[in-house]
XYZ file of N, CA and C in Angstrom:
453
model
N -173.492 -78.645 -115.299
C -174.797 -78.404 -115.853
C -174.992 -79.207 -117.149
N -173.957 -79.271 -117.958
C -174.085 -79.962 -119.240
C -174.451 -81.427 -119.052
N -173.853 -82.066 -118.059
C -174.153 -83.471 -117.783
C -175.612 -83.638 -117.390
N -176.095 -82.754 -116.515
C -177.490 -82.841 -116.063
C -178.465 -82.624 -117.210
N -178.140 -81.701 -118.092
C -178.997 -81.439 -119.246
C -179.039 -82.662 -120.155
N -177.892 -83.278 -120.401
C -177.869 -84.468 -121.245
C -178.671 -85.614 -120.632
N -178.618 -85.744 -119.325
C -179.415 -86.762 -118.647
C -180.900 -86.459 -118.804
N -181.255 -85.174 -118.670
C -182.661 -84.783 -118.805
C -183.176 -85.015 -120.225
N -182.296 -84.918 -121.200
C -182.684 -85.198 -122.584
C -182.803 -86.707 -122.788
N -181.870 -87.463 -122.212
C -181.779 -88.893 -122.475
C -182.854 -89.727 -121.788
N -183.351 -89.316 -120.663
C -184.316 -90.147 -119.927
C -185.638 -90.323 -120.668
N -186.288 -89.270 -121.164
C -187.591 -89.494 -121.808
C -187.523 -90.217 -123.154
N -186.391 -90.138 -123.842
C -186.316 -90.697 -125.206
C -186.557 -92.207 -125.242
N -185.869 -93.029 -124.428
C -186.154 -94.474 -124.515
C -187.571 -94.823 -124.059
N -188.059 -94.108 -123.047
C -189.413 -94.360 -122.574
C -190.416 -94.069 -123.696
N -190.260 -92.908 -124.335
C -191.152 -92.557 -125.431
C -190.988 -93.532 -126.593
N -189.746 -93.885 -126.913
C -189.498 -94.821 -128.011
C -190.200 -96.148 -127.790
N -190.096 -96.672 -126.568
C -190.766 -97.934 -126.255
C -192.273 -97.799 -126.410
N -192.828 -96.729 -125.862
C -194.275 -96.524 -125.926
C -194.728 -96.350 -127.374
N -193.980 -95.547 -128.136
C -194.348 -95.305 -129.535
C -194.319 -96.596 -130.344
N -193.232 -97.351 -130.223
C -193.130 -98.597 -130.978
C -194.188 -99.600 -130.554
N -194.484 -99.649 -129.266
C -195.513 -100.569 -128.785
C -196.907 -100.116 -129.225
N -197.104 -98.823 -129.418
C -198.386 -98.316 -129.898
C -198.575 -98.667 -131.368
N -197.513 -98.548 -132.148
C -197.586 -98.814 -133.583
C -197.681 -100.303 -133.901
N -196.935 -101.122 -133.169
C -196.914 -102.560 -133.407
C -196.843 -103.249 -132.038
N -197.996 -103.475 -131.415
C -197.996 -103.982 -130.040
C -197.313 -105.342 -129.889
N -196.361 -105.373 -128.988
C -195.688 -106.609 -128.605
C -196.098 -106.959 -127.177
N -196.122 -105.936 -126.346
C -196.539 -106.083 -124.953
C -197.931 -105.491 -124.809
N -198.750 -106.158 -124.032
C -200.103 -105.667 -123.805
C -200.238 -105.317 -122.333
N -200.645 -104.094 -122.089
C -200.783 -103.595 -120.722
C -202.245 -103.299 -120.441
N -202.624 -103.504 -119.206
C -203.958 -103.139 -118.758
C -203.927 -101.653 -118.407
N -204.300 -100.839 -119.367
C -204.278 -99.391 -119.182
C -205.658 -98.958 -118.706
N -205.716 -98.188 -117.621
C -207.025 -97.732 -117.136
C -207.695 -96.820 -118.164
N -208.981 -96.966 -118.294
C -209.737 -96.123 -119.219
C -210.074 -94.812 -118.513
N -209.479 -93.749 -119.011
C -209.732 -92.430 -118.460
C -210.669 -91.680 -119.404
N -211.373 -90.714 -118.862
C -212.306 -89.953 -119.686
C -211.539 -89.105 -120.702
N -212.229 -88.694 -121.742
C -211.629 -87.876 -122.791
C -211.096 -86.552 -122.267
N -211.668 -86.082 -121.162
C -211.196 -84.830 -120.567
C -209.713 -84.912 -120.249
N -209.290 -86.002 -119.642
C -207.883 -86.135 -119.239
C -206.952 -86.244 -120.432
N -207.443 -86.850 -121.508
C -206.632 -86.969 -122.723
C -206.267 -85.590 -123.260
N -207.267 -84.737 -123.392
C -207.021 -83.414 -123.957
C -206.467 -82.437 -122.929
N -206.743 -82.675 -121.674
C -206.136 -81.856 -120.619
C -204.619 -82.060 -120.621
N -204.192 -83.314 -120.696
C -202.753 -83.609 -120.726
C -202.084 -83.034 -121.965
N -202.749 -83.144 -123.098
C -202.199 -82.600 -124.335
C -202.099 -81.079 -124.260
N -203.141 -80.463 -123.744
C -203.117 -79.003 -123.568
C -202.051 -78.579 -122.580
N -201.874 -79.379 -121.537
C -200.862 -79.083 -120.523
C -199.462 -79.101 -121.123
N -199.180 -80.097 -121.952
C -197.852 -80.191 -122.576
C -197.599 -78.963 -123.448
N -198.549 -78.615 -124.304
C -198.334 -77.472 -125.190
C -198.295 -76.151 -124.414
N -199.069 -76.056 -123.341
C -199.012 -74.858 -122.496
C -197.646 -74.730 -121.852
N -197.111 -75.827 -121.341
C -195.765 -75.803 -120.749
C -194.701 -75.459 -121.788
N -194.853 -75.984 -122.999
C -193.885 -75.678 -124.047
C -193.867 -74.183 -124.367
N -195.030 -73.594 -124.453
C -195.109 -72.150 -124.715
C -194.608 -71.364 -123.509
N -194.994 -71.792 -122.315
C -194.612 -71.073 -121.093
C -193.101 -71.095 -120.886
N -192.459 -72.222 -121.134
C -191.010 -72.284 -120.919
C -190.288 -71.333 -121.860
N -190.789 -71.188 -123.085
C -190.155 -70.280 -124.041
C -190.250 -68.836 -123.551
N -191.453 -68.418 -123.186
C -191.635 -67.029 -122.760
C -190.958 -66.746 -121.423
N -190.974 -67.704 -120.511
C -190.292 -67.513 -119.224
C -188.790 -67.360 -119.427
N -188.219 -68.153 -120.322
C -186.788 -68.061 -120.585
C -186.445 -66.729 -121.249
N -187.281 -66.289 -122.190
C -187.039 -65.005 -122.847
C -187.095 -63.861 -121.835
N -188.059 -63.929 -120.917
C -188.181 -62.902 -119.881
C -186.952 -62.900 -118.982
N -186.524 -64.091 -118.562
C -185.332 -64.191 -117.714
C -184.094 -63.664 -118.433
N -183.965 -63.984 -119.711
C -182.813 -63.514 -120.489
C -182.787 -61.993 -120.573
N -183.964 -61.394 -120.800
C -184.017 -59.928 -120.865
C -183.670 -59.301 -119.521
N -184.151 -59.917 -118.436
C -183.835 -59.393 -117.101
C -182.335 -59.490 -116.820
N -181.718 -60.572 -117.229
C -180.274 -60.736 -117.026
C -179.515 -59.719 -117.875
N -179.955 -59.559 -119.116
C -179.290 -58.622 -120.029
C -179.341 -57.194 -119.484
N -180.485 -56.812 -118.935
C -180.664 -55.442 -118.444
C -180.035 -55.216 -117.073
N -179.630 -56.286 -116.411
C -179.066 -56.152 -115.069
C -177.667 -55.542 -115.134
N -177.227 -55.085 -113.993
C -175.888 -54.482 -113.911
C -174.883 -55.480 -113.336
N -175.197 -56.761 -113.411
C -174.311 -57.796 -112.889
C -173.024 -57.851 -113.693
N -172.008 -58.403 -113.064
C -170.780 -58.714 -113.785
C -170.997 -59.961 -114.620
N -170.034 -60.269 -115.461
C -170.178 -61.405 -116.382
C -170.407 -62.718 -115.642
N -169.666 -62.940 -114.580
C -169.803 -64.198 -113.836
C -171.214 -64.352 -113.284
N -171.758 -63.296 -112.726
C -173.114 -63.335 -112.161
C -174.156 -63.507 -113.278
N -173.919 -62.859 -114.429
C -174.834 -63.020 -115.564
C -174.852 -64.465 -116.053
N -173.668 -65.063 -116.148
C -173.595 -66.448 -116.612
C -174.234 -67.403 -115.618
N -174.074 -67.116 -114.344
C -174.711 -67.942 -113.301
C -176.234 -67.840 -113.409
N -176.744 -66.627 -113.588
C -178.192 -66.432 -113.723
C -178.704 -67.090 -115.009
N -177.934 -66.984 -116.088
C -178.311 -67.611 -117.352
C -178.344 -69.134 -117.203
N -177.375 -69.659 -116.480
C -177.329 -71.095 -116.234
C -178.568 -71.552 -115.463
N -178.940 -70.786 -114.470
C -180.126 -71.119 -113.671
C -181.392 -71.071 -114.539
N -181.505 -70.038 -115.370
C -182.673 -69.913 -116.250
C -182.717 -71.068 -117.252
N -181.561 -71.438 -117.782
C -181.496 -72.554 -118.730
C -181.895 -73.865 -118.062
N -181.416 -74.070 -116.851
C -181.733 -75.315 -116.156
C -183.229 -75.396 -115.844
N -183.835 -74.271 -115.460
C -185.283 -74.267 -115.237
C -186.026 -74.600 -116.523
N -185.534 -74.069 -117.627
C -186.135 -74.358 -118.920
C -186.058 -75.853 -119.230
N -184.908 -76.450 -118.974
C -184.745 -77.871 -119.255
C -185.586 -78.740 -118.319
N -185.790 -78.288 -117.106
C -186.689 -79.031 -116.198
C -188.098 -79.095 -116.772
N -188.575 -77.951 -117.258
C -189.921 -77.917 -117.840
C -189.983 -78.813 -119.079
N -188.953 -78.754 -119.917
C -188.925 -79.611 -121.107
C -188.873 -81.089 -120.732
N -188.160 -81.412 -119.665
C -188.100 -82.789 -119.172
C -189.492 -83.276 -118.791
N -190.219 -82.449 -118.054
C -191.585 -82.811 -117.656
C -192.469 -82.960 -118.890
N -192.315 -82.063 -119.864
C -193.099 -82.161 -121.102
C -192.837 -83.486 -121.818
N -191.576 -83.897 -121.877
C -191.237 -85.161 -122.517
C -191.864 -86.349 -121.819
N -191.817 -86.332 -120.489
C -192.412 -87.442 -119.737
C -193.931 -87.463 -119.859
N -194.563 -86.291 -119.808
C -196.028 -86.229 -119.930
C -196.449 -86.659 -121.331
N -195.681 -86.271 -122.354
C -196.011 -86.693 -123.723
C -195.906 -88.212 -123.861
N -194.876 -88.795 -123.289
C -194.724 -90.251 -123.350
C -195.850 -90.943 -122.579
N -196.161 -90.429 -121.403
C -197.248 -91.019 -120.602
C -198.588 -90.861 -121.312
N -198.803 -89.709 -121.923
C -200.054 -89.481 -122.657
C -200.207 -90.426 -123.826
N -199.129 -90.646 -124.552
C -199.189 -91.602 -125.670
C -199.467 -93.006 -125.148
N -198.860 -93.361 -124.035
C -199.072 -94.677 -123.445
C -200.527 -94.859 -123.013
N -201.078 -93.856 -122.335
C -202.425 -93.973 -121.790
C -203.520 -93.827 -122.836
N -203.305 -92.939 -123.820
C -204.394 -92.602 -124.723
C -204.150 -92.995 -126.183
N -202.898 -93.171 -126.582
C -202.608 -93.501 -127.967
C -202.903 -92.371 -128.932
N -203.015 -91.149 -128.440
C -203.325 -89.983 -129.257
C -202.055 -89.511 -129.954
N -202.120 -89.353 -131.278
C -200.951 -88.918 -132.054
C -200.508 -87.507 -131.682
N -201.370 -86.729 -131.065
C -201.001 -85.390 -130.624
C -199.846 -85.422 -129.639
N -199.757 -86.482 -128.854
C -198.653 -86.617 -127.904
C -197.329 -86.890 -128.631
N -197.401 -87.538 -129.784
C -196.196 -87.742 -130.587
C -195.702 -86.404 -131.117
N -196.614 -85.577 -131.580
C -196.256 -84.245 -132.056
C -195.688 -83.416 -130.907
N -196.315 -83.506 -129.737
C -195.836 -82.763 -128.572
C -194.419 -83.192 -128.204
N -194.143 -84.490 -128.293
C -192.799 -84.963 -127.980
C -191.793 -84.461 -129.010
N -192.184 -84.455 -130.274
C -191.292 -83.952 -131.324
C -190.983 -82.472 -131.109
N -191.985 -81.693 -130.749
C -191.767 -80.266 -130.471
C -190.869 -80.112 -129.241
N -191.048 -80.958 -128.256
C -190.192 -80.927 -127.070
C -188.741 -81.194 -127.456
N -188.514 -82.165 -128.325
C -187.147 -82.453 -128.768
C -186.546 -81.282 -129.544
N -187.367 -80.598 -130.325
C -186.880 -79.424 -131.045
C -186.437 -78.358 -130.043
N -187.250 -78.134 -129.020
C -186.875 -77.150 -128.003
C -185.628 -77.597 -127.247
N -185.520 -78.881 -126.928
C -184.311 -79.387 -126.265
C -183.082 -79.048 -127.112
N -183.198 -79.302 -128.405
C -182.073 -79.063 -129.296
C -181.768 -77.576 -129.431
N -182.789 -76.777 -129.607
C -182.603 -75.335 -129.810
C -182.211 -74.602 -128.531
N -182.496 -75.182 -127.385
C -182.244 -74.497 -126.118
C -180.874 -74.786 -125.534
N -180.178 -75.745 -126.107
C -178.873 -76.103 -125.537
C -177.937 -74.900 -125.576
N -177.442 -74.475 -124.411
C -176.626 -73.252 -124.382
C -175.268 -73.453 -125.054
N -174.977 -72.595 -126.001
C -173.667 -72.537 -126.645
C -173.158 -71.114 -126.449
N -171.863 -70.908 -126.595
C -171.356 -69.534 -126.444
C -172.064 -68.535 -127.366
N -172.353 -68.937 -128.596
C -173.025 -68.036 -129.529
C -174.423 -67.675 -129.039
N -175.145 -68.650 -128.522
C -176.505 -68.388 -128.025
C -176.475 -67.530 -126.766
N -175.495 -67.759 -125.921
C -175.375 -66.942 -124.706
C -175.081 -65.496 -125.085
N -174.166 -65.300 -126.012
C -173.815 -63.946 -126.456
C -175.030 -63.257 -127.063
N -175.765 -63.972 -127.894
C -176.944 -63.393 -128.541
C -178.052 -63.095 -127.533
N -178.285 -64.020 -126.601
C -179.363 -63.834 -125.629
C -179.077 -62.693 -124.662
N -177.826 -62.577 -124.239
C -177.467 -61.549 -123.263
C -176.931 -60.287 -123.915
N -176.837 -60.303 -125.254
C -176.331 -59.153 -126.026
C -174.996 -58.655 -125.476
N -174.063 -59.593 -125.377
C -172.735 -59.256 -124.853
C -171.889 -58.631 -125.948
N -171.002 -57.732 -125.525
C -170.118 -57.051 -126.475
C -168.734 -56.945 -125.868
N -167.770 -56.726 -126.739
C -166.415 -56.439 -126.311
C -165.760 -57.569 -125.542
N -165.203 -57.209 -124.383
C -164.443 -58.164 -123.573
C -165.313 -59.301 -123.049
N -166.558 -58.976 -122.653
C -167.461 -60.023 -122.162
C -167.722 -61.061 -123.261
N -167.914 -60.584 -124.485
C -168.151 -61.485 -125.619
C -166.939 -62.381 -125.840
N -165.749 -61.794 -125.781
C -164.525 -62.569 -125.979
C -164.340 -63.624 -124.889
N -164.687 -63.258 -123.662
C -164.560 -64.220 -122.555
C -165.513 -65.396 -122.747
N -166.731 -65.121 -123.172
C -167.696 -66.203 -123.388
C -167.276 -67.055 -124.583
N -166.754 -66.435 -125.631
C -166.259 -67.207 -126.774
C -165.082 -68.090 -126.350
N -164.344 -67.658 -125.349
C -163.227 -68.458 -124.813
C -163.701 -69.739 -124.161
N -164.966 -69.786 -123.772
C -165.511 -71.015 -123.174
C -165.569 -72.144 -124.193
N -165.625 -71.777 -125.469
C -165.707 -72.797 -126.509
C -164.417 -73.592 -126.612
N -163.296 -72.932 -126.326
C -162.005 -73.603 -126.400
C -161.771 -74.407 -125.128
N -161.591 -75.686 -125.299
C -161.303 -76.546 -124.136
C -159.822 -76.730 -124.019
N -159.362 -76.742 -122.793
C -157.912 -76.874 -122.571
C -157.526 -78.273 -122.232
């Protein structure tokens, strides 16, 4: 999972970087179709809606996992699935923000991409975050903390 998450983080960054730098100081000139203002703000609204939705969906999933009677292995599997779904949504947000900046040149897409990167960074599962999200105690907490130690 960690490899896939890193790939999902890494793909939008160079694309956005190229678009951002080309927007600020054009080197390459592209024939970009002129779309109506509706699509500009629809895309921007879509990115921010997805950013908010992924946060609340993940919180809901975490609470459901915490309240479940699953064993630790099943809880971690469910948490992994919820985290991966969250990263998929963030991946789409990053790509839409980069595409929006490319098509419209609206600085709002730069802000949306920055917020997406903050969520990418804050959402990366660590043993401490897993323990806090699932409210693990005792032996389960110790087992998850053991994941931090690599052999």
